[in-house]
Amino acid sequence: MSAHSTRPTPVATAVGRTGPDAGPAGPATTASPSTAFRSTAFPAGIFSTTFTTAGPAAYRRLGEVLPALRVRCAPPRSGRGWLAGADLVARPAALRELISHDARQGLARYGQPLRPDVAAGIGLHRFVWPAALLFTLPWFLERRVPLLVPGDIAVRRRTGELTVRPGAFLCLPDDPAAPGATVLPAAPPVPPRPGARTVPDEAALAAGLRSALADFLAPVLDAFRPEVRRGPRTLWAMATDAVIEGLWYAGGLLGEEERARTELAALFAPGVPKTSGPPDPPAARPAPECAPFTPGAGFTAPASGGTERSDRYRASCCLVYTARAEAMCAGCPRVARG
């Protein structure tokens, strides 16, 4: 994971696709999107703890295509290189320890010290990038949204490990964990599962994902703010970039890059602009649905032919060019868009 935008490169895997042609649900014309996407995560006839939590199946698939990032469902840890999320947001010394890891890596990579705020910005990106996948990947593959707080996770940056303590989650009415749902058409009703909270439809699930991510990230951004030395708007733009780039990259590795782009574009859609009448004063304008995230996923038509143009324009600048001028990202907002 770099500090800047990276176009994902899909690779062939033995995992298979979770699109409309996968699993027992059949083609998209005969099955709801949520059922089709969940088909490989929840094999027909198998009942296990997979039905009572959000994430284990998705995290297992991620580990198969991205061994450098390992997620285990376990209580948060500390010591021996582990940093508990609760410590990250409550102990400035713990946060600075994490940032110092990126400062050392930056010195080794660029041959000169990073500015303290640049090292902190890279540290923020490299924390949010994998942490956001704990939310977005179950949504993408299982149509479930974990409801996590920083105290539910721990990271070990040196080895690329995360632990997450699954708990409550959001799901759709046809999810096997939803009250009154069935595992198979002929199976008896499944009783409500601890922690399963049903939302009515895909739009509500997407809203729940944005809300869950925002609730998780708000204390993280507050903790990083003195070190990054940027305001809330810029911090949320940085978080938006990390969330989008993480799932975009993982979707490419899973052979689902195009669906990842499409769903991320919808998740962070800026809303419908006003088309008539005088413009509203800024104070009267409603916040976009994706607030506090930056509206718009920033995707462009895929680059081809060896061009240096990015497939996505970032909402924020990582400032890595301050260490090496030629390291400026192709999708940096400081680069003219043309």
Coordinates of C-alpha atoms in Angstrom, one line a residue:
M1 CA 0.0 0.0 0.0
S2 CA 1.5 3.3 -1.0
A3 CA 0.5 6.7 0.2
H4 CA -0.8 7.6 -3.2
S5 CA -3.4 6.4 -5.7
T6 CA -2.6 3.0 -7.2
R7 CA -4.6 1.5 -10.0
P8 CA -5.5 -2.1 -9.1
T9 CA -4.4 -4.9 -11.3
P10 CA -6.8 -7.8 -11.3
V11 CA -5.2 -11.2 -11.0
A12 CA -6.5 -14.7 -11.6
T13 CA -7.4 -16.5 -8.3
A14 CA -9.0 -19.7 -7.3
V15 CA -11.6 -17.8 -5.3
G16 CA -14.0 -17.3 -8.1
R17 CA -16.4 -14.3 -8.7
T18 CA -19.4 -13.3 -6.6
G19 CA -21.2 -11.8 -9.5
P20 CA -24.6 -12.7 -11.0
D21 CA -23.3 -16.0 -12.5
A22 CA -21.9 -17.3 -9.2
G23 CA -23.5 -19.7 -6.7
P24 CA -27.0 -21.2 -6.5
A25 CA -28.7 -17.9 -6.9
G26 CA -28.4 -18.0 -10.7
P27 CA -28.3 -15.1 -13.1
A28 CA -29.0 -11.5 -11.9
T29 CA -32.4 -11.6 -13.6
T30 CA -33.7 -14.2 -11.2
A31 CA -32.0 -13.3 -8.0
S32 CA -31.7 -10.1 -6.0
P33 CA -28.3 -8.4 -6.1
S34 CA -27.7 -9.1 -2.4
T35 CA -28.4 -12.8 -2.8
A36 CA -26.0 -13.1 -5.8
F37 CA -23.2 -11.3 -4.1
R38 CA -23.5 -13.4 -0.9
S39 CA -23.6 -16.8 -2.8
T40 CA -20.0 -17.7 -2.3
A41 CA -19.7 -16.3 1.2
F42 CA -22.7 -18.4 2.4
P43 CA -22.7 -21.8 0.6
A44 CA -26.1 -23.4 0.5
G45 CA -26.7 -25.9 3.2
I46 CA -23.9 -24.8 5.5
F47 CA -24.8 -23.2 8.8
S48 CA -22.1 -21.9 11.0
T49 CA -21.0 -18.8 12.8
T50 CA -20.6 -17.2 9.4
F51 CA -24.4 -16.5 9.6
T52 CA -24.1 -14.7 13.0
T53 CA -21.3 -12.2 12.3
A54 CA -20.2 -9.9 9.5
G55 CA -16.8 -10.2 7.9
P56 CA -15.0 -13.6 8.5
A57 CA -15.8 -15.0 5.1
A58 CA -14.9 -11.7 3.4
Y59 CA -11.6 -11.3 5.4
R60 CA -10.7 -14.9 4.5
R61 CA -11.1 -14.1 0.8
L62 CA -9.0 -11.0 1.2
G63 CA -6.2 -13.0 2.7
E64 CA -6.2 -15.4 -0.2
V65 CA -5.6 -12.7 -2.7
L66 CA -3.6 -10.2 -0.5
P67 CA -1.4 -12.3 1.9
A68 CA 0.4 -9.1 2.9
L69 CA -2.7 -8.0 4.8
R70 CA -4.0 -10.6 7.3
V71 CA -7.2 -10.1 9.3
R72 CA -8.1 -12.3 12.2
C73 CA -11.3 -12.2 14.2
A74 CA -10.1 -11.9 17.7
P75 CA -10.1 -9.5 20.7
P76 CA -7.8 -6.4 20.2
R77 CA -4.2 -6.9 21.2
S78 CA -1.4 -4.7 22.5
G79 CA 2.3 -5.0 23.1
R80 CA 4.8 -6.9 20.8
G81 CA 4.2 -4.4 18.0
W82 CA 0.4 -4.4 18.3
L83 CA -1.4 -1.1 18.6
A84 CA -5.0 -1.3 19.9
G85 CA -7.4 1.1 18.3
A86 CA -8.5 2.3 21.7
D87 CA -4.9 3.4 22.4
L88 CA -4.6 5.0 19.0
V89 CA -7.4 7.5 19.8
A90 CA -6.7 7.9 23.5
R91 CA -2.9 8.0 23.9
P92 CA -1.0 10.5 21.8
A93 CA 2.2 8.7 22.5
A94 CA 0.8 5.5 20.9
L95 CA -0.2 7.5 17.8
R96 CA 3.2 9.1 17.5
E97 CA 4.7 5.6 17.7
L98 CA 2.7 4.6 14.7
I99 CA 3.6 7.7 12.8
S100 CA 7.3 7.2 13.6
H101 CA 7.1 3.8 11.7
D102 CA 6.1 5.6 8.5
A103 CA 8.7 8.3 9.1
R104 CA 11.4 5.6 9.2
Q105 CA 10.0 4.0 6.1
G106 CA 9.9 7.3 4.3
L107 CA 13.5 8.0 5.2
A108 CA 14.6 4.6 3.8
R109 CA 12.5 5.1 0.6
Y110 CA 13.3 8.7 -0.2
G111 CA 16.7 9.1 1.3
Q112 CA 15.7 12.2 3.3
P113 CA 13.4 12.8 6.4
L114 CA 9.7 13.4 5.7
R115 CA 8.2 16.5 7.1
P116 CA 6.4 15.6 10.4
D117 CA 3.0 16.4 8.9
V118 CA 3.7 14.4 5.8
A119 CA 4.7 11.4 7.8
A120 CA 1.5 11.8 9.9
G121 CA -0.6 12.0 6.7
I122 CA 1.0 8.9 5.3
G123 CA 0.4 7.2 8.7
L124 CA -3.3 8.2 8.6
H125 CA -3.7 6.8 5.0
R126 CA -2.0 3.5 5.9
F127 CA -4.2 3.1 9.0
V128 CA -7.5 4.0 7.3
W129 CA -6.8 2.0 4.1
P130 CA -6.9 -1.5 5.8
A131 CA -9.3 -0.5 8.6
A132 CA -11.9 0.7 6.2
L133 CA -11.8 -2.7 4.4
L134 CA -13.1 -4.2 7.7
F135 CA -16.4 -2.4 6.8
T136 CA -16.4 -2.1 3.0
L137 CA -15.4 -5.7 2.1
P138 CA -18.2 -7.4 4.0
W139 CA -20.6 -4.9 2.4
F140 CA -19.2 -5.6 -1.0
L141 CA -19.1 -9.4 -0.7
E142 CA -21.8 -10.3 1.9
R143 CA -24.1 -7.3 2.0
R144 CA -23.4 -6.9 5.7
V145 CA -22.0 -3.9 7.4
P146 CA -20.1 -4.4 10.7
L147 CA -20.7 -1.8 13.4
L148 CA -17.3 -1.4 14.9
V149 CA -15.5 1.2 17.1
P150 CA -11.8 1.8 17.3
G151 CA -11.7 -0.3 20.5
D152 CA -12.7 -3.4 18.4
I153 CA -9.5 -3.5 16.4
A154 CA -5.8 -3.7 16.7
V155 CA -3.1 -3.3 14.1
R156 CA 0.5 -4.6 13.7
R157 CA 2.0 -2.5 11.0
R158 CA 5.3 -4.3 10.8
T159 CA 3.7 -7.6 9.8
G160 CA 0.5 -6.3 8.1
E161 CA -1.8 -7.9 10.6
L162 CA -5.2 -6.8 12.0
T163 CA -7.5 -8.2 14.6
V164 CA -11.2 -7.3 14.7
R165 CA -13.8 -8.2 17.2
P166 CA -17.0 -8.8 15.3
G167 CA -20.3 -7.7 16.9
A168 CA -23.4 -6.1 15.7
F169 CA -24.0 -5.6 12.0
L170 CA -26.5 -4.3 9.5
C171 CA -28.1 -6.7 6.9
L172 CA -30.9 -6.9 4.4
P173 CA -34.2 -8.6 5.0
D174 CA -33.3 -11.6 2.9
D175 CA -30.1 -12.2 4.8
P176 CA -29.9 -15.6 6.6
A177 CA -29.2 -13.7 9.9
A178 CA -32.3 -11.4 9.5
P179 CA -35.3 -12.1 11.8
G180 CA -37.6 -14.6 10.1
A181 CA -35.1 -15.4 7.3
T182 CA -34.5 -19.0 6.2
V183 CA -31.2 -20.7 5.3
L184 CA -32.8 -22.7 2.5
P185 CA -36.3 -22.5 0.9
A186 CA -37.4 -25.6 2.8
A187 CA -35.6 -24.9 6.1
P188 CA -37.3 -23.7 9.3
P189 CA -37.1 -20.0 10.1
V190 CA -33.8 -18.9 11.5
P191 CA -34.3 -17.1 14.9
P192 CA -32.9 -13.6 15.2
R193 CA -29.1 -13.7 15.5
P194 CA -27.4 -11.6 18.2
G195 CA -26.2 -8.4 16.7
A196 CA -28.1 -8.6 13.4
R197 CA -30.0 -5.4 12.6
T198 CA -32.1 -5.4 9.5
V199 CA -32.4 -2.4 7.1
P200 CA -35.1 -2.3 4.4
D201 CA -33.1 -2.1 1.2
E202 CA -29.7 -1.5 -0.5
A203 CA -29.9 2.3 -0.2
A204 CA -30.4 2.0 3.5
L205 CA -27.5 -0.5 3.7
A206 CA -25.2 1.9 1.8
A207 CA -26.3 4.8 4.2
G208 CA -25.6 2.5 7.1
L209 CA -22.1 1.8 5.7
R210 CA -21.3 5.5 5.4
S211 CA -22.6 6.1 8.9
A212 CA -20.7 3.2 10.4
L213 CA -17.5 4.3 8.7
A214 CA -18.0 7.9 9.8
D215 CA -18.6 6.9 13.4
F216 CA -15.5 4.8 13.4
L217 CA -13.2 7.3 11.7
A218 CA -14.3 10.5 13.5
P219 CA -12.2 9.8 16.7
V220 CA -9.4 8.6 14.5
L221 CA -9.2 11.8 12.5
D222 CA -9.5 13.8 15.7
A223 CA -6.5 12.0 17.1
F224 CA -4.4 12.5 13.9
R225 CA -5.4 16.2 13.4
P226 CA -2.7 17.8 15.6
E227 CA 0.0 15.7 13.9
V228 CA -1.3 16.1 10.3
R229 CA -2.0 19.8 10.9
R230 CA -4.9 20.0 8.6
G231 CA -8.6 20.9 9.1
P232 CA -11.6 18.6 9.2
R233 CA -12.5 19.0 5.6
T234 CA -9.1 18.0 4.4
L235 CA -8.9 15.1 6.9
W236 CA -12.2 13.7 5.6
A237 CA -11.0 14.1 2.0
M238 CA -8.0 12.0 3.0
A239 CA -10.2 9.4 4.6
T240 CA -12.4 9.3 1.5
D241 CA -9.4 8.6 -0.6
A242 CA -8.2 5.8 1.6
V243 CA -11.7 4.2 1.8
I244 CA -12.2 4.3 -2.0
E245 CA -8.7 3.1 -2.9
G246 CA -8.8 0.2 -0.5
L247 CA -12.0 -1.4 -1.8
W248 CA -11.0 -0.5 -5.4
Y249 CA -7.7 -2.3 -5.0
A250 CA -9.3 -5.3 -3.3
G251 CA -12.0 -5.5 -5.9
G252 CA -9.3 -5.7 -8.6
L253 CA -7.5 -8.5 -6.9
L254 CA -10.9 -10.4 -6.6
G255 CA -11.6 -9.9 -10.3
E256 CA -14.4 -7.5 -9.5
E257 CA -12.8 -4.1 -10.3
E258 CA -15.6 -2.8 -12.5
R259 CA -18.2 -3.6 -9.9
A260 CA -16.1 -2.0 -7.2
R261 CA -15.8 1.2 -9.3
T262 CA -19.6 1.2 -9.9
E263 CA -20.6 0.6 -6.3
L264 CA -18.1 3.1 -4.9
A265 CA -19.3 5.7 -7.4
A266 CA -22.8 5.2 -6.1
L267 CA -21.7 5.1 -2.5
F268 CA -20.1 8.5 -2.7
A269 CA -22.4 10.1 -5.3
P270 CA -22.5 13.8 -4.8
G271 CA -26.3 14.0 -5.1
V272 CA -28.5 15.8 -7.7
P273 CA -27.6 19.5 -8.1
K274 CA -30.2 22.2 -8.2
T275 CA -31.1 22.9 -11.9
S276 CA -33.4 25.9 -11.7
G277 CA -34.0 29.1 -9.6
P278 CA -31.5 31.2 -7.8
P279 CA -28.6 29.5 -6.1
D280 CA -29.1 28.8 -2.4
P281 CA -26.9 30.5 0.1
P282 CA -24.2 28.2 1.4
A283 CA -25.8 28.0 4.9
A284 CA -29.1 26.8 3.4
R285 CA -27.6 24.1 1.2
P286 CA -28.2 20.6 2.5
A287 CA -25.2 18.4 3.1
P288 CA -24.6 15.7 0.5
E289 CA -25.8 12.3 1.4
C290 CA -22.2 11.0 1.7
A291 CA -21.2 13.7 4.3
P292 CA -18.8 14.0 6.1
F293 CA -17.0 12.2 3.2
T294 CA -16.0 14.2 0.2
P295 CA -18.7 13.8 -2.5
G296 CA -17.7 12.0 -5.7
A297 CA -15.5 8.9 -6.0
G298 CA -13.3 10.6 -8.6
F299 CA -13.2 7.8 -11.2
T300 CA -12.4 8.6 -14.8
A301 CA -12.4 6.4 -17.9
P302 CA -9.8 3.7 -17.5
A303 CA -6.4 4.7 -18.7
S304 CA -4.8 2.7 -21.6
G305 CA -1.8 2.6 -23.8
G306 CA 0.8 3.3 -21.2
T307 CA -0.5 6.8 -20.4
E308 CA 0.4 8.3 -17.1
R309 CA -3.1 9.6 -16.5
S310 CA -4.8 8.1 -13.4
D311 CA -8.1 6.3 -13.5
R312 CA -9.1 8.3 -10.5
Y313 CA -8.5 11.8 -9.2
R314 CA -7.9 12.0 -5.5
A315 CA -9.8 14.3 -3.2
S316 CA -6.6 15.1 -1.2
C317 CA -2.9 15.5 -1.6
C318 CA -0.5 13.2 0.3
L319 CA 2.3 15.8 0.0
V320 CA 4.8 13.0 -0.9
Y321 CA 6.2 15.3 -3.5
T322 CA 7.8 17.3 -0.7
A323 CA 10.2 14.4 -0.2
R324 CA 10.7 13.7 -3.9
A325 CA 9.3 16.1 -6.6
E326 CA 8.9 13.4 -9.2
A327 CA 6.9 11.2 -6.8
M328 CA 3.7 13.3 -7.3
C329 CA 0.7 11.1 -8.0
A330 CA -0.8 11.1 -11.4
G331 CA -4.2 11.6 -9.8
C332 CA -3.1 14.3 -7.4
P333 CA -5.6 17.2 -7.2
R334 CA -2.6 19.6 -7.5
V335 CA -2.2 18.3 -11.1
A336 CA -4.3 20.0 -13.8
R337 CA -7.2 17.8 -14.8
G338 CA -7.4 17.6 -18.5

